[in-house]
Coordinates of C-alpha atoms in Angstrom, one line a residue:
X145 CA 31.7 -6.8 14.2
X146 CA 28.8 -6.1 11.8
X147 CA 25.2 -7.0 12.6
X148 CA 23.4 -9.3 10.1
X149 CA 20.2 -7.6 9.4
X150 CA 17.0 -9.5 8.6
X151 CA 14.5 -8.6 5.8
X152 CA 11.0 -9.8 5.1
X153 CA 8.3 -9.2 2.6
X154 CA 4.6 -9.7 3.5
X155 CA 1.2 -9.3 2.1
X156 CA -0.4 -6.9 4.5
X157 CA -4.1 -7.8 4.7
X158 CA -7.0 -5.4 4.8
X159 CA -7.7 -4.3 8.4
X160 CA -4.1 -4.5 9.7
X161 CA -2.3 -1.4 10.9
X162 CA 1.3 -1.0 9.5
X163 CA 3.0 -1.0 12.9
X164 CA 4.1 -3.7 15.3
X165 CA 1.8 -2.7 18.2
X166 CA 0.3 0.4 19.9
X167 CA 1.0 2.0 23.2
X168 CA -2.6 3.3 23.2
X169 CA -4.5 0.7 25.2
X170 CA -7.8 1.4 23.6
X171 CA -6.3 1.1 20.1
X172 CA -4.4 -2.0 21.1
X173 CA -7.7 -3.7 22.1
X174 CA -9.7 -2.8 19.1
X175 CA -7.2 -2.8 16.2
X176 CA -5.0 -5.5 14.5
X177 CA -1.2 -5.1 14.1
X178 CA 1.7 -6.7 12.2
X179 CA 2.8 -8.7 15.2
X180 CA -0.2 -11.0 14.7
X181 CA 1.1 -12.2 11.4
X182 CA 4.5 -13.6 12.3
X183 CA 7.0 -14.0 15.1
X184 CA 9.3 -11.2 13.9
X185 CA 12.7 -10.6 15.4
X186 CA 13.4 -7.8 17.9
X187 CA 14.2 -4.5 16.2
X188 CA 12.0 -5.1 13.2
X189 CA 10.3 -2.2 11.5
X190 CA 8.1 -1.6 8.4
X191 CA 9.7 0.2 5.5
X192 CA 7.0 2.7 4.7
X193 CA 3.3 2.2 5.5
X194 CA 0.1 1.0 4.1
X195 CA -3.1 2.4 5.7
X196 CA -5.5 0.1 7.5
X197 CA -7.8 -0.2 4.5
X198 CA -5.0 -0.8 2.0
X199 CA -3.3 -4.1 1.4
X200 CA -0.4 -5.7 -0.4
X201 CA 3.4 -5.6 -0.3
X202 CA 5.0 -4.4 2.8
X203 CA 8.8 -4.7 3.5
X204 CA 10.1 -5.2 7.0
X205 CA 13.7 -4.9 8.1
X206 CA 16.0 -4.7 11.2
X207 CA 18.2 -2.2 9.2
X208 CA 17.1 1.4 10.0
X209 CA 19.4 2.9 7.4
X210 CA 17.9 0.7 4.7
X211 CA 14.4 1.7 5.7
X212 CA 15.4 5.4 5.5
X213 CA 17.1 5.0 2.1
X214 CA 14.1 3.3 0.6
X215 CA 11.6 5.8 2.0
X216 CA 13.6 8.8 0.7
X217 CA 15.2 7.6 -2.5
X218 CA 12.4 7.9 -5.0
X219 CA 12.2 4.1 -5.6
X220 CA 9.1 3.1 -7.6
X221 CA 6.1 1.8 -5.8
X222 CA 3.3 0.2 -7.9
X223 CA -0.3 0.1 -6.8
X224 CA -3.4 -1.5 -8.3
X225 CA -6.5 0.6 -7.5
X226 CA -10.0 -0.6 -8.0
X227 CA -12.0 2.6 -8.7
X228 CA -15.6 3.5 -8.6
X229 CA -16.7 4.0 -12.3
X230 CA -15.1 3.3 -15.7
X231 CA -12.0 5.4 -15.5
X232 CA -11.5 7.7 -18.5
X233 CA -8.4 8.5 -20.6
X234 CA -8.8 12.1 -19.4
X235 CA -8.6 11.0 -15.8
X236 CA -5.6 8.8 -16.6
X237 CA -3.8 11.8 -18.2
X238 CA -4.5 13.9 -15.2
X239 CA -3.0 11.3 -12.9
X240 CA 0.0 11.0 -15.1
X241 CA 0.7 14.7 -15.3
X242 CA 0.3 15.3 -11.5
X243 CA -2.6 17.1 -9.8
X244 CA -3.3 19.0 -6.6
X245 CA -4.4 17.0 -3.6
X246 CA -4.9 18.1 0.0
X247 CA -2.0 17.3 2.4
X248 CA -1.9 18.5 6.0
X249 CA -4.4 21.3 5.3
X250 CA -2.4 22.6 2.2
X251 CA -2.6 21.9 -1.5
X252 CA 0.2 19.6 -2.8
X253 CA 0.9 19.0 -6.5
X254 CA 1.8 15.3 -7.0
X255 CA 4.8 14.5 -9.2
X256 CA 4.2 13.1 -12.7
X257 CA 3.7 9.3 -12.5
X258 CA 2.9 6.3 -14.6
X259 CA -0.8 5.5 -14.7
X260 CA -2.8 3.2 -17.0
X261 CA -6.1 1.3 -17.0
X262 CA -5.5 -2.4 -16.6
X263 CA -7.6 -5.6 -16.8
X264 CA -8.8 -7.1 -13.6
X265 CA -5.6 -8.4 -11.9
X266 CA -5.3 -11.8 -10.3
X267 CA -5.4 -11.0 -6.6
X268 CA -6.7 -12.9 -3.7
X269 CA -10.4 -12.2 -2.8
X270 CA -10.6 -9.7 0.0
X271 CA -12.5 -11.0 3.0
X272 CA -14.4 -7.8 3.5
X273 CA -16.8 -7.4 0.6
X274 CA -16.2 -4.3 -1.5
X275 CA -19.6 -3.9 -3.2
X276 CA -21.5 -5.6 -6.0
X277 CA -22.1 -4.8 -9.6
X278 CA -25.6 -3.3 -9.1
X279 CA -23.9 -0.2 -7.6
X280 CA -22.4 0.6 -11.1
X281 CA -19.2 -0.2 -13.0
X282 CA -15.7 -0.3 -11.6
X283 CA -12.3 -0.4 -13.2
X284 CA -8.7 -1.1 -12.3
X285 CA -5.8 1.3 -12.7
X286 CA -2.1 0.7 -12.2
X287 CA -0.3 3.7 -10.6
X288 CA 3.5 3.9 -10.2
X289 CA 4.8 6.5 -7.9
X290 CA 8.3 7.6 -6.8
X291 CA 6.8 9.5 -3.8
X292 CA 4.5 8.4 -1.1
X293 CA 2.4 11.1 0.6
X294 CA -0.3 10.4 3.2
X295 CA -3.2 8.5 1.4
X296 CA -1.8 9.7 -1.9
X297 CA -3.3 7.2 -4.4
X298 CA -6.7 7.4 -2.8
X299 CA -6.6 11.2 -2.9
X300 CA -5.4 11.2 -6.5
X301 CA -8.1 8.9 -7.8
X302 CA -10.7 10.8 -5.9
X303 CA -9.4 14.2 -7.3
X304 CA -10.1 12.9 -10.8
X305 CA -13.6 11.7 -9.9
X306 CA -13.0 8.0 -9.5
X307 CA -12.7 7.2 -5.7
X308 CA -10.6 4.1 -4.8
X309 CA -12.6 1.1 -3.5
X310 CA -9.7 -1.3 -3.1
X311 CA -5.9 -0.5 -3.0
X312 CA -3.2 -3.1 -3.3
X313 CA 0.6 -2.3 -3.5
X314 CA 2.1 -4.9 -5.8
X315 CA 5.8 -3.7 -6.1
X316 CA 8.5 -1.7 -4.4
X317 CA 11.5 -1.3 -6.7
X318 CA 12.5 -4.7 -7.9
X319 CA 10.6 -6.6 -5.2
X320 CA 7.1 -7.7 -6.2
X321 CA 4.2 -9.2 -4.2
X322 CA 4.4 -12.3 -6.4
X323 CA 2.1 -15.2 -5.4
X324 CA 2.0 -14.7 -1.6
X325 CA -1.3 -14.7 0.1
X326 CA -2.8 -12.1 2.6
X327 CA -1.0 -12.5 5.9
X328 CA 1.9 -14.5 4.5
X329 CA 5.4 -13.5 5.4
X330 CA 8.7 -14.5 3.7
X331 CA 12.2 -13.8 4.6
X332 CA 14.2 -12.2 1.7
X333 CA 17.7 -11.2 0.9
X334 CA 18.4 -7.5 0.2

């Protein structure tokens, strides 16, 4: 008998940690977790992660093999990053070609990726204010990666002189965020 696995997509809001709960009592009292968003079935797990300050598309599954396949297979993940300053063509080229970032105390060269400056995307307002225009210009960039190292997009934009102020994952493979709102969860077929 085969088990029917369940799959969900959700818009992980800013301030939520990409895990169901924590065994650390202090963290469990002070932080917010995925279990707050939905009555998920037993055995559910996130496919990949988004850090606490990042938001956007997160996939959830009860299928551990699927989770492993997506994390290791080089599937495209697209991010929209609001960066500090008006990002230059030179910086975009550096992002596209790969650059060195710090990873676990070592230097790591990122794989070539797709990066381009984009118009302000239609995204829900973030509840926590980012900053206002008097602090200088900002711009949006789309970055499509086939790898996913620890804080990679943030480290990449910072390495080219344009630190990330807001980061939203909008697509994993063929699955996009679509028009769901922060905190919203939808069951999907995979």
